[in-house]
Coordinates of C-alpha atoms and ligand atoms in Angstrom, one line a residue:
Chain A
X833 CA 24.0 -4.3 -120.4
X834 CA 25.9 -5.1 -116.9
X835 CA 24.1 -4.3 -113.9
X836 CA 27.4 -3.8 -112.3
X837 CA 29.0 -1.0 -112.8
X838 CA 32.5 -2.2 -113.4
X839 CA 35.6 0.1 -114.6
X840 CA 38.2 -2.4 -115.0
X841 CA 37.0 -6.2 -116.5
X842 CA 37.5 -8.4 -113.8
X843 CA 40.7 -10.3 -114.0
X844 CA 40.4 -13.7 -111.7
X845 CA 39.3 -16.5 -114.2
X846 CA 37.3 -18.0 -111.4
X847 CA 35.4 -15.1 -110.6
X848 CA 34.6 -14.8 -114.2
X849 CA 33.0 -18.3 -114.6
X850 CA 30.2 -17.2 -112.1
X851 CA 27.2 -15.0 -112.4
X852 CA 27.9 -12.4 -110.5
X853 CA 24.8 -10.2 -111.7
X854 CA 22.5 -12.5 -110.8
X855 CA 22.7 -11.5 -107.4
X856 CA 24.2 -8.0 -107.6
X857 CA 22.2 -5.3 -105.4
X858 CA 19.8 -8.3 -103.8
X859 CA 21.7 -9.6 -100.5
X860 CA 20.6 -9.1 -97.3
X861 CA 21.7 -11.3 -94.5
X862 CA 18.7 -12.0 -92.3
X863 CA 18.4 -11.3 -88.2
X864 CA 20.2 -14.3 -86.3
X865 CA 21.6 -15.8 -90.0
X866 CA 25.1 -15.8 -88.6
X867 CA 24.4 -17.8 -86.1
X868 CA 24.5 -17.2 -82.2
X869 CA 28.2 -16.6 -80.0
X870 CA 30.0 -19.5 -78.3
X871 CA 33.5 -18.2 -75.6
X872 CA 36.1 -21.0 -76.8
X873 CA 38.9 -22.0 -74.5
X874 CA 42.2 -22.9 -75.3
X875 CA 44.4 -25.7 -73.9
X876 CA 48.0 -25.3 -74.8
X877 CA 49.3 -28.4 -73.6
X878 CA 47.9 -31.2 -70.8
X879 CA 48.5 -30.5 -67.3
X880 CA 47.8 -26.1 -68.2
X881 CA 44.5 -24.8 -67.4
X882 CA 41.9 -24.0 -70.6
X883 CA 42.2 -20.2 -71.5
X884 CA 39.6 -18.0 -72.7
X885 CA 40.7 -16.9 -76.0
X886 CA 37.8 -15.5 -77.9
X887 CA 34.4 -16.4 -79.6
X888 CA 33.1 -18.4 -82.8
X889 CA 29.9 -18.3 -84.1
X890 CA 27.9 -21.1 -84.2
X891 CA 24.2 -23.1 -84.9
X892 CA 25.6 -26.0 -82.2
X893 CA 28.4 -27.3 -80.1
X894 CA 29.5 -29.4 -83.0
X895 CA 30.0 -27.1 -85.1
X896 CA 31.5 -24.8 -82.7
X897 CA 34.3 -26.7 -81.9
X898 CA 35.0 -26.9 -85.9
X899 CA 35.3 -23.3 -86.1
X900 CA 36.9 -23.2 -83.1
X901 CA 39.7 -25.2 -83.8
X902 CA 40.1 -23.1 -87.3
X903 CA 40.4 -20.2 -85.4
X904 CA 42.3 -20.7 -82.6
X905 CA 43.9 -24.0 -83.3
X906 CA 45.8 -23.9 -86.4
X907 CA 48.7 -21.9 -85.0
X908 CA 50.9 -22.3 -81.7
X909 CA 50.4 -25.4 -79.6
X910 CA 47.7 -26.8 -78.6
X911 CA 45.9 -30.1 -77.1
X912 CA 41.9 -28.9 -76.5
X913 CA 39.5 -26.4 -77.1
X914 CA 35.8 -25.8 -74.9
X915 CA 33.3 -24.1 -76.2
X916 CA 30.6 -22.9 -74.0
X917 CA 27.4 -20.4 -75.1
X918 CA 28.1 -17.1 -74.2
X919 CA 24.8 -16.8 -72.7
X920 CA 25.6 -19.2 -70.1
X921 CA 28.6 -17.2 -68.9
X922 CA 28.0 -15.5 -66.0
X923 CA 30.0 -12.9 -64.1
X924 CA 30.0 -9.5 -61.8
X925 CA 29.6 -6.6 -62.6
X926 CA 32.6 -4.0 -63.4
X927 CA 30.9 -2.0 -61.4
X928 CA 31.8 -4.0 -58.5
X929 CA 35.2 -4.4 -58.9
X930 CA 35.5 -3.1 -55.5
X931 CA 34.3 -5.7 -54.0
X932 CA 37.8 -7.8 -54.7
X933 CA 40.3 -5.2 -53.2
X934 CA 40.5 -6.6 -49.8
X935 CA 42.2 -9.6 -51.4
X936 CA 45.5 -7.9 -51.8
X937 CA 44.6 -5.2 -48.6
X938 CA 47.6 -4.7 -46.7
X939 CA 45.4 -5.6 -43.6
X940 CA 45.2 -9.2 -44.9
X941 CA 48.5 -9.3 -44.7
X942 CA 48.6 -12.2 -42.0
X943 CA 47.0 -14.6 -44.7
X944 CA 50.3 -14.1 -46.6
X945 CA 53.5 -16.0 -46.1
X946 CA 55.3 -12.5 -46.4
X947 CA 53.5 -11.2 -43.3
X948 CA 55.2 -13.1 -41.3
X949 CA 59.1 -12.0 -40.4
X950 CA 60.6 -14.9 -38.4
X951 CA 64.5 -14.4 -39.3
X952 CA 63.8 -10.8 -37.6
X953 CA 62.7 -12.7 -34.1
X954 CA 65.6 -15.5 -34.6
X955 CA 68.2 -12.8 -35.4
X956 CA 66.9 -10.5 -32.2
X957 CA 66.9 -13.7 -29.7
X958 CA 70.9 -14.8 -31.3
X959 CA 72.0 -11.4 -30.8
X960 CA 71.0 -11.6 -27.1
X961 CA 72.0 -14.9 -26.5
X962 CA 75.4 -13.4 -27.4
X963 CA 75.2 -10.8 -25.1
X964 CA 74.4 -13.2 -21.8
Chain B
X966 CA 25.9 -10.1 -62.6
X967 CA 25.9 -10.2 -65.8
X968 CA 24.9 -13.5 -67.9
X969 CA 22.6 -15.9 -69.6
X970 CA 21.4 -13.5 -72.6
X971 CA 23.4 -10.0 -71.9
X972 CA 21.4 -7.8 -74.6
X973 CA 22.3 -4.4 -75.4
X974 CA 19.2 -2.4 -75.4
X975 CA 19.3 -3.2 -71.2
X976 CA 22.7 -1.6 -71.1
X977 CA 21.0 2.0 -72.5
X978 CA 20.2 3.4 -69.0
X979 CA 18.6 6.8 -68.8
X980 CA 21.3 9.0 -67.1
X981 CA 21.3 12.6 -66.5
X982 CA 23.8 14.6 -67.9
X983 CA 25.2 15.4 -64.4
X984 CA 25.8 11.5 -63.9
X985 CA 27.4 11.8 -67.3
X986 CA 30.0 14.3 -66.7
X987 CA 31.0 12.6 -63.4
X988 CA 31.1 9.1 -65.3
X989 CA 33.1 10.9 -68.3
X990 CA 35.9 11.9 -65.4
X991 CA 35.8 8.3 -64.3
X992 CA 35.9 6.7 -67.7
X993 CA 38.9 9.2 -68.7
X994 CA 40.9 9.0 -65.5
X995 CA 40.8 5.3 -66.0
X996 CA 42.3 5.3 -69.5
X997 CA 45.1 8.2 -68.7
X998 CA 46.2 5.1 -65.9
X999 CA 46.4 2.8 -68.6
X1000 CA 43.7 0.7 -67.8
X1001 CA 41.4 -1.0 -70.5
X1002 CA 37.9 -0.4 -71.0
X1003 CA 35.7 -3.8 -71.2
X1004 CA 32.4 -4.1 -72.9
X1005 CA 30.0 -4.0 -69.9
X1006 CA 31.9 -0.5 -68.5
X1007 CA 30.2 2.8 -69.2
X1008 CA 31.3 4.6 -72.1
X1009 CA 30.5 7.8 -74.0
X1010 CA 28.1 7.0 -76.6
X1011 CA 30.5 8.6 -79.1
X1012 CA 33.7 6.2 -78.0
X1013 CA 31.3 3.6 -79.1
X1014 CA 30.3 4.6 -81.7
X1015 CA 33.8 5.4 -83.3
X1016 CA 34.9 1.9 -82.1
X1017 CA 32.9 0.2 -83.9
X1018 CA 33.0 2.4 -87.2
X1019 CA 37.2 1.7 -86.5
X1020 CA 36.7 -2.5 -85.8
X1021 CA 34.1 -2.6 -88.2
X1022 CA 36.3 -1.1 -91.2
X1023 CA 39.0 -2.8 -89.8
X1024 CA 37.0 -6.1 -90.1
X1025 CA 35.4 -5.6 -93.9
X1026 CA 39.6 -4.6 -94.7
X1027 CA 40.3 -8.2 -93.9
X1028 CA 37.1 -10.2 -95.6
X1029 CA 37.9 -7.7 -99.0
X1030 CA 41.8 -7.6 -98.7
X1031 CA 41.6 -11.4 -98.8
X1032 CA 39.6 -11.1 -102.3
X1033 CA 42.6 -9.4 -104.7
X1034 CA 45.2 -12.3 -103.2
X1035 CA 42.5 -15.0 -102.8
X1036 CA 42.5 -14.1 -106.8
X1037 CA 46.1 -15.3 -107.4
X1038 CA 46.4 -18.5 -105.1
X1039 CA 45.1 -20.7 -108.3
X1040 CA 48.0 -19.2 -110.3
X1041 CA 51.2 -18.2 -107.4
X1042 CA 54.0 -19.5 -108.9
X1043 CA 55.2 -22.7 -107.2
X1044 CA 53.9 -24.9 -104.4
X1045 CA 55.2 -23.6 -102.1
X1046 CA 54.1 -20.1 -102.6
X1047 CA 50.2 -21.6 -103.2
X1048 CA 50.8 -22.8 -99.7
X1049 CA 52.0 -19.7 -97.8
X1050 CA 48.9 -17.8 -100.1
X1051 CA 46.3 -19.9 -98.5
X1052 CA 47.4 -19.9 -95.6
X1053 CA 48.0 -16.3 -95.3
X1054 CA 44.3 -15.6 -97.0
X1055 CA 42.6 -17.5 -94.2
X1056 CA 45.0 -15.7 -91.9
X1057 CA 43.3 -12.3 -93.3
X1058 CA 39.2 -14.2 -92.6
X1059 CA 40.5 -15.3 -89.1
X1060 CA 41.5 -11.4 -88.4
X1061 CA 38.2 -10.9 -89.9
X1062 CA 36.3 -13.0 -87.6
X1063 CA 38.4 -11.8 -84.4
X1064 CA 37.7 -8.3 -85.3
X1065 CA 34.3 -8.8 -85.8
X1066 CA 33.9 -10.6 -82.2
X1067 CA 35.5 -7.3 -80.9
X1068 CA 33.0 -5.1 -82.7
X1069 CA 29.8 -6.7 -81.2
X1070 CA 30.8 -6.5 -78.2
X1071 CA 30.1 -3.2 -78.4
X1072 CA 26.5 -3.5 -79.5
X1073 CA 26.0 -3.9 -83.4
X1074 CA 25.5 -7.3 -84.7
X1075 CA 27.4 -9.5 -87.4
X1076 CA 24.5 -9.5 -89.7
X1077 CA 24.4 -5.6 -89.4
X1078 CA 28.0 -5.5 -90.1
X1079 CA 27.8 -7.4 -92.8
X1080 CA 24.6 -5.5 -94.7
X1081 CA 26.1 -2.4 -93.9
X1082 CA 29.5 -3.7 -95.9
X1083 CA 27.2 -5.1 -98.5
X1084 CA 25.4 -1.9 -99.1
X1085 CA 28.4 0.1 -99.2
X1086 CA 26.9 1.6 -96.0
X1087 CA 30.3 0.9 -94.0
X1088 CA 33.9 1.6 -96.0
X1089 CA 36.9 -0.6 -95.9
X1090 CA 40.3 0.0 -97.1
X1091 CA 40.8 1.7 -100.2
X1092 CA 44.1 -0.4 -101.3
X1093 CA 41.8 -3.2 -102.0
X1094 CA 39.6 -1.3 -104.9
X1095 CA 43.0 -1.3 -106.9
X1096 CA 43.5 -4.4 -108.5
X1097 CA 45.9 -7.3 -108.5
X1098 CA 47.3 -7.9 -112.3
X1099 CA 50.1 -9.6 -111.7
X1100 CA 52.0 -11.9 -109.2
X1101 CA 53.9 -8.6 -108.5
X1102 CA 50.9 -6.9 -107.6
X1103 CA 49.9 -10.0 -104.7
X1104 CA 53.8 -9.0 -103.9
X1105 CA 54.0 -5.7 -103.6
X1106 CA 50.3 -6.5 -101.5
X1107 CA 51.8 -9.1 -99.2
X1108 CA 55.1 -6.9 -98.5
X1109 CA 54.1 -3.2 -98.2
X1110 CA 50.1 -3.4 -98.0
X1111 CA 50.9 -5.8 -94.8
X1112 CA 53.8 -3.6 -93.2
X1113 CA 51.1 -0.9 -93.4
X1114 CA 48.8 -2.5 -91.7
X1115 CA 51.3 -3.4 -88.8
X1116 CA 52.6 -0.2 -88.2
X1117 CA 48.7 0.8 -87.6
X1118 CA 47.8 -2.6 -85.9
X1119 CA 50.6 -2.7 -83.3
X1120 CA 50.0 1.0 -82.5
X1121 CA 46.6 0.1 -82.2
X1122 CA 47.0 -2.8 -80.1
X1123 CA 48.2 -0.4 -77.2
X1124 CA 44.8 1.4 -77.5
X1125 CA 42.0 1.7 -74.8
X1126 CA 39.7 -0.8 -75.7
X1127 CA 40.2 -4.6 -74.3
X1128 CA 38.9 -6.8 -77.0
X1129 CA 40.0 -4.7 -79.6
X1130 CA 43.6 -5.0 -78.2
X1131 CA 43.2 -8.7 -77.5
X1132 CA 42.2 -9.2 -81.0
X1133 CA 45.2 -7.4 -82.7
X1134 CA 47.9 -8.9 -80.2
X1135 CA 47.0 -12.1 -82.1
X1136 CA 46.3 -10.6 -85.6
X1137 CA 49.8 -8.8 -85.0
X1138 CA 51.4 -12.5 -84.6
X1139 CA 50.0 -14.1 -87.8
X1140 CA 50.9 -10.6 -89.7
X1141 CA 54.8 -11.1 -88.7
X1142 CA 53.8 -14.4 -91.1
X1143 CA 52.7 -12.1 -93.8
X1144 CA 54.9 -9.9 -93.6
X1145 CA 58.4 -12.1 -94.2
X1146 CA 56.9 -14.2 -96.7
X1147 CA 55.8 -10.8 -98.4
X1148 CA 59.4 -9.6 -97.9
X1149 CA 61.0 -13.1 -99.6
X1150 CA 58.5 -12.7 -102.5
X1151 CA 59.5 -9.2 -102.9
X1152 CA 63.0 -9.8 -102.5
X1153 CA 63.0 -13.2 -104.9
X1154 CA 61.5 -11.1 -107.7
X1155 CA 63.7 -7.5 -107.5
X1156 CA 66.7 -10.1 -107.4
X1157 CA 65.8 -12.4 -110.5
X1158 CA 65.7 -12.2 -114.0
X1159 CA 65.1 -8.7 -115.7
X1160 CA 61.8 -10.0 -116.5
X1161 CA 60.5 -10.3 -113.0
X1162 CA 62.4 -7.6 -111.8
X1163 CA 60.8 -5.0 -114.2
X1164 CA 57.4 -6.9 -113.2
X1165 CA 57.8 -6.1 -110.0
X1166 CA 58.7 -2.0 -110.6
X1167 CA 56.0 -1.9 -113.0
X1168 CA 53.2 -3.2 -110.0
X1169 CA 55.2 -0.8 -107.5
X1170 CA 54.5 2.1 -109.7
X1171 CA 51.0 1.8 -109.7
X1172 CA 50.7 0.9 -106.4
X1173 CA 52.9 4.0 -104.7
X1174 CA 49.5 5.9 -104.8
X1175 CA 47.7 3.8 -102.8
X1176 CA 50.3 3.2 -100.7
X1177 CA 50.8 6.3 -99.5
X1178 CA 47.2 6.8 -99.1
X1179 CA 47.3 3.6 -97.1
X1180 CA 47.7 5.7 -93.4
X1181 CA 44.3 8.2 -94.3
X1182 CA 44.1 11.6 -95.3
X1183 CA 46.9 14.3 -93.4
X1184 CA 46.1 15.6 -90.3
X1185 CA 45.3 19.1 -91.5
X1186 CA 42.2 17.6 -93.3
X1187 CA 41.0 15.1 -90.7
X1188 CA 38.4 15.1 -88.3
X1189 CA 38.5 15.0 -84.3
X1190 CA 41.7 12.8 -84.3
X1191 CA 42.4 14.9 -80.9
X1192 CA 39.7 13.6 -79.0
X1193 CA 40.3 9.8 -80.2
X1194 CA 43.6 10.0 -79.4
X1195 CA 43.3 11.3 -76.0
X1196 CA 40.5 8.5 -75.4
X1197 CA 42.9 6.2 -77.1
X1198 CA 40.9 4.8 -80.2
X1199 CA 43.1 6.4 -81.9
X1200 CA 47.0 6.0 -81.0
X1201 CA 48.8 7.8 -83.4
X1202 CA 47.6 10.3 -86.3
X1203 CA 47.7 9.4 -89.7
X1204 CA 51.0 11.4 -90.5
X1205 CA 52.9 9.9 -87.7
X1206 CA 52.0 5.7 -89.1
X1207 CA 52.8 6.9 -92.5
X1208 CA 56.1 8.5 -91.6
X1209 CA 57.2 6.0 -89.5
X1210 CA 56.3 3.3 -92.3
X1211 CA 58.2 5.1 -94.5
X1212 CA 61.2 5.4 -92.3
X1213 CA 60.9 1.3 -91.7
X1214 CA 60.2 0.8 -95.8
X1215 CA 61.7 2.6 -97.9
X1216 CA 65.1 1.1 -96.9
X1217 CA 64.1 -1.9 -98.1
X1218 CA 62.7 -1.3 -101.5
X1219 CA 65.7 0.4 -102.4
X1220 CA 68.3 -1.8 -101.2
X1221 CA 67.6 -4.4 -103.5
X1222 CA 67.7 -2.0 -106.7
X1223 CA 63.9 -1.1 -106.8
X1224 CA 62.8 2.6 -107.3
X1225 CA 59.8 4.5 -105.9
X1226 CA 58.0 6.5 -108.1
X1227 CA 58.0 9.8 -106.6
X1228 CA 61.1 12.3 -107.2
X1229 CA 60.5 14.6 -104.3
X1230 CA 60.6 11.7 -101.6
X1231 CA 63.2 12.3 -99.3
X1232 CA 63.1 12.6 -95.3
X1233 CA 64.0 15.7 -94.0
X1234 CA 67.0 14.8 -91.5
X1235 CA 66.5 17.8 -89.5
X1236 CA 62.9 17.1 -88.8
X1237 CA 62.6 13.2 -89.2
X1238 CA 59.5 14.1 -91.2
X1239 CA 59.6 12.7 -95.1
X1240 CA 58.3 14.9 -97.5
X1241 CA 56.9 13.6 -100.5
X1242 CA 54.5 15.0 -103.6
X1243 CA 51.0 15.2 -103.2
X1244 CA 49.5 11.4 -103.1
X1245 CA 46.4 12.9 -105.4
X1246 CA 43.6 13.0 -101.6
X1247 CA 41.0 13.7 -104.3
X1248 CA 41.6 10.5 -106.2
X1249 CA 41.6 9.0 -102.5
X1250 CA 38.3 10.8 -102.1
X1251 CA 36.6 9.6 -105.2
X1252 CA 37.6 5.6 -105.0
X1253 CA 37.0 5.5 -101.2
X1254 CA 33.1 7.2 -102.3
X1255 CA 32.8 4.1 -104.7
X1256 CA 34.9 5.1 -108.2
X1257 CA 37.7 3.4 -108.2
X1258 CA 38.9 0.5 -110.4
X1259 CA 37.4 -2.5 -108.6
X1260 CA 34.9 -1.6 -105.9
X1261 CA 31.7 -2.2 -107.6
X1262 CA 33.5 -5.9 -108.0
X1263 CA 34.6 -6.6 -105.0
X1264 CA 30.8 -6.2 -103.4
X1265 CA 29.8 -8.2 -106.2
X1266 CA 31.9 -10.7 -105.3
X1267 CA 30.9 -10.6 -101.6
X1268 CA 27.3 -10.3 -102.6
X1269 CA 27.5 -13.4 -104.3
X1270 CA 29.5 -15.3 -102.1
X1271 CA 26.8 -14.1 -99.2
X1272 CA 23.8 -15.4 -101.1
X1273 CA 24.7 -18.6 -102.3
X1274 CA 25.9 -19.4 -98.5
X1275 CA 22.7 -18.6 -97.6
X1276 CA 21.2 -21.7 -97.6
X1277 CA 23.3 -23.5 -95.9
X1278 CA 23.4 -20.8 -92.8
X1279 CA 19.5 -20.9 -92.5
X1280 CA 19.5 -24.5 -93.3
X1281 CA 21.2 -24.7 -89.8
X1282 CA 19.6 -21.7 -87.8
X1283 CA 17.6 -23.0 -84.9
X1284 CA 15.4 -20.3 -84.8
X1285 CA 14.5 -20.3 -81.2
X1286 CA 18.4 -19.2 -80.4
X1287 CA 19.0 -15.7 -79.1
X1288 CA 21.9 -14.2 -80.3
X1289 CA 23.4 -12.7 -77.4
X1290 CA 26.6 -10.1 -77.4
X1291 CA 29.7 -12.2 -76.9
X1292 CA 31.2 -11.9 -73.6
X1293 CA 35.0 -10.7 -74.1
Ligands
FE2_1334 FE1 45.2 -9.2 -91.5
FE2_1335 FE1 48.0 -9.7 -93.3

């Protein structure tokens, strides 16, 4: 009798060539079998920077790649992939994401080309040259 | 700084419940601005936990919705349509993969993932434990099984959590893919011979059930939708996806001389809501619990497939790697 309790016969021809109760109810996949996690960057076209686009998983950097250019390169444009262990990312904290606002402060305005006003001053010194 | 080997268990920082509350206001006042959640941000334990029950199933929806299709590519009709089946199938691993990544960010690993699927710990979507008899049925799959899933994956896609949303902007454009060469499939087969035609009513009949299952259980019978949706896991309730896929669908199936098999299906102009006969929620029940047609097969199938990779996998481990929780 069928280990597997099936309510309709199964119906794909392949499926049916292969024993399928002789490992019904016995899989387990073990601790680390899938392999460990690897950031892949994306290169649209030369002369763009990489983008980060996701992960793979992978044993090595060879293989890596390969999945990586299944998974993010067999649609829309592209010229290169990096792959890089997502253990040797490294990055702050969200809990310091403080630390960044003094780049767009409107005190720091003098390191941007819109804190300076020079058709005001031109304008002012026509205007009173019209005047004399 | 976060790096080299971030592991979860360091992230489970004893807090005090008055540190909680004031992080909860935080957390919340960051998503009512519209600003994503990443995976290294404090969260309440049961936003996690929901997220990755929500990826999760998402994720074992793909690897088993690829298994009734995956069934027909040997026999589509045409080369063509062989070609736009594979490629649609690994389409449906891809997402699987994607959402996956998204899922351990949060803490639980593949391999758990997977046992959990394997055991029939973690649930999936029902559709897929009906199954695919004829090239109508991979039809009637590709057209109206897909638009389901958009209407739920674009909605989601504006949700609160980052990788979740970064994953299903780019499932969303592969499954504009599926959807049209669904749609020309359907449309090529209502439009032919009276052969294929009835072929094609006969496989919407018995997939109308399902179907309509498709969005979940009504929002009188389901649980804590409210505080999901405020937290935005959730970002529309299961009424609201299935009305507005009706709205979008039905159209379509009709204008090309197919019926649906439901006489009390109509939308009530006055409130924009369609009304329709009970779907049978205890048959819904009873297949998502394990009794329906094919889900003892389809983990057969997967069990299988898992244990004769095996070898390969641990052929290849170097078991002095760390699996560490993916970054983004
Ligand atoms: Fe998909
Ligand atoms: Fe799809």
């Amino acid at each position: 009798m069928s280990k597997i309790p099936l309510n309709t016969p199964v119906l794909d021809p392949r499926i049916k060539r292969v024993d399928l109760e002789s490992t019904y109810g016995t899989t387990a996949i073990g601790e680390n079998e899938h392999w460990i996690s690897w950031e892949v960057f994306h290169q649209k076209k030369r002369g763009d920077q990489h983008v980060h686009v996701g992960i793979v998983h992978a044993p090595d950097a060879q293989l890596a790649l390969l999945f990586a250019k299944e998974q993010f390169g067999r649609r829309l444009a592209c010229v290169n992939l990096w792959v890089t262990k997502s253990s040797d990312i490294f990055s702050f904290s969200y809990d310091d994401e403080d630390i960044f606002d003094n780049a767009t402060a409107p005190e720091k305005q003098y390191r941007e080309a819109s804190g300076f006003r020079v058709m005001e001053k031109i304008n002012r010194y026509k205007k009173s040259k019209q005047k004399a | 700084m976060y790096g080299g080997g971030y592991i979860q268990e360091e992230k489970q920082e004893a807090t005090s419940p008055i540190d909680d509350a004031q992080k909860l206001a935080e957390f919340e006042a960051r998503i009512d601005r519209g600003e994503k959640i990443e995976p290294h941000d404090w969260m309440p334990a049961d936003y996690r936990k929901q997220l990755i029950r929500m990826i999760e199933q998402h994720a074992h929806s793909e690897v088993i919705g690829a298994l009734p299709e995956g069934t027909w590519i040997t026999r589509a009709p045409g080369f063509r349509r062989k070609l736009a089946l594979i490629a649609k199938v690994q389409d449906e691993i891809g997402h699987a993969h994607l959402l996956y990544s998204a899922a351990e960010t949060l803490g639980k690993s593949r391999e758990q993932m997977i046992n959990d699927l394997l055991t029939g710990k973690s649930k999936y979507s029902n559709v897929f434990n009906y199954p695919a008899k004829t090239w109508a049925d991979v039809t009637v799959i590709g057209f109206l099984i897909d638009a389901g899933a958009i209407v739920n994956q674009v909605a989601n896609s504006k949700g609160s959590y980052g990788p979740y949303c970064r994953a299903l902007e780019r499932i969303c454009y592969e499954e504009s893919f599926h959807l049209k060469q669904g749609h020309d499939a359907f449309i090529t087969l209502a439009t032919g011979t009276k052969a294929q035609h009835d072929m094609l009513q006969d496989a919407l009949n018995r997939w109308w059930k399902p179907i309509m299952h498709f969005h979940g259980p009504p929002d009188k019978i389901s649980e804590h939708t409210a505080k999901l949706m405020r937290w935005k896991v959730k970002m529309a309730t299961n009424d609201d996806m299935r009305n507005q896929f009706l709205d979008m669908y039905v159209p379509k199936i009709l204008e090309i001389g197919i019926t649906i098999p439901d006489p009390n299906l109509k939308k009530n102009e006055a409130t924009g809501q369609w009304e329709f006969s009970d779907p049978d929620w205890d048959e819904f029940k009873r297949v998502i619990n394990g009794d329906g047609p094919c889900n003892a097969e389809r983990l057969a199938v997967r069990q299988y497939v898992e244990e004769h990779g095996k070898w390969v996998r641990t052929a290849m481990m170097n078991p002095n790697q760390k699996v560490v929780i993916p970054f983004a």
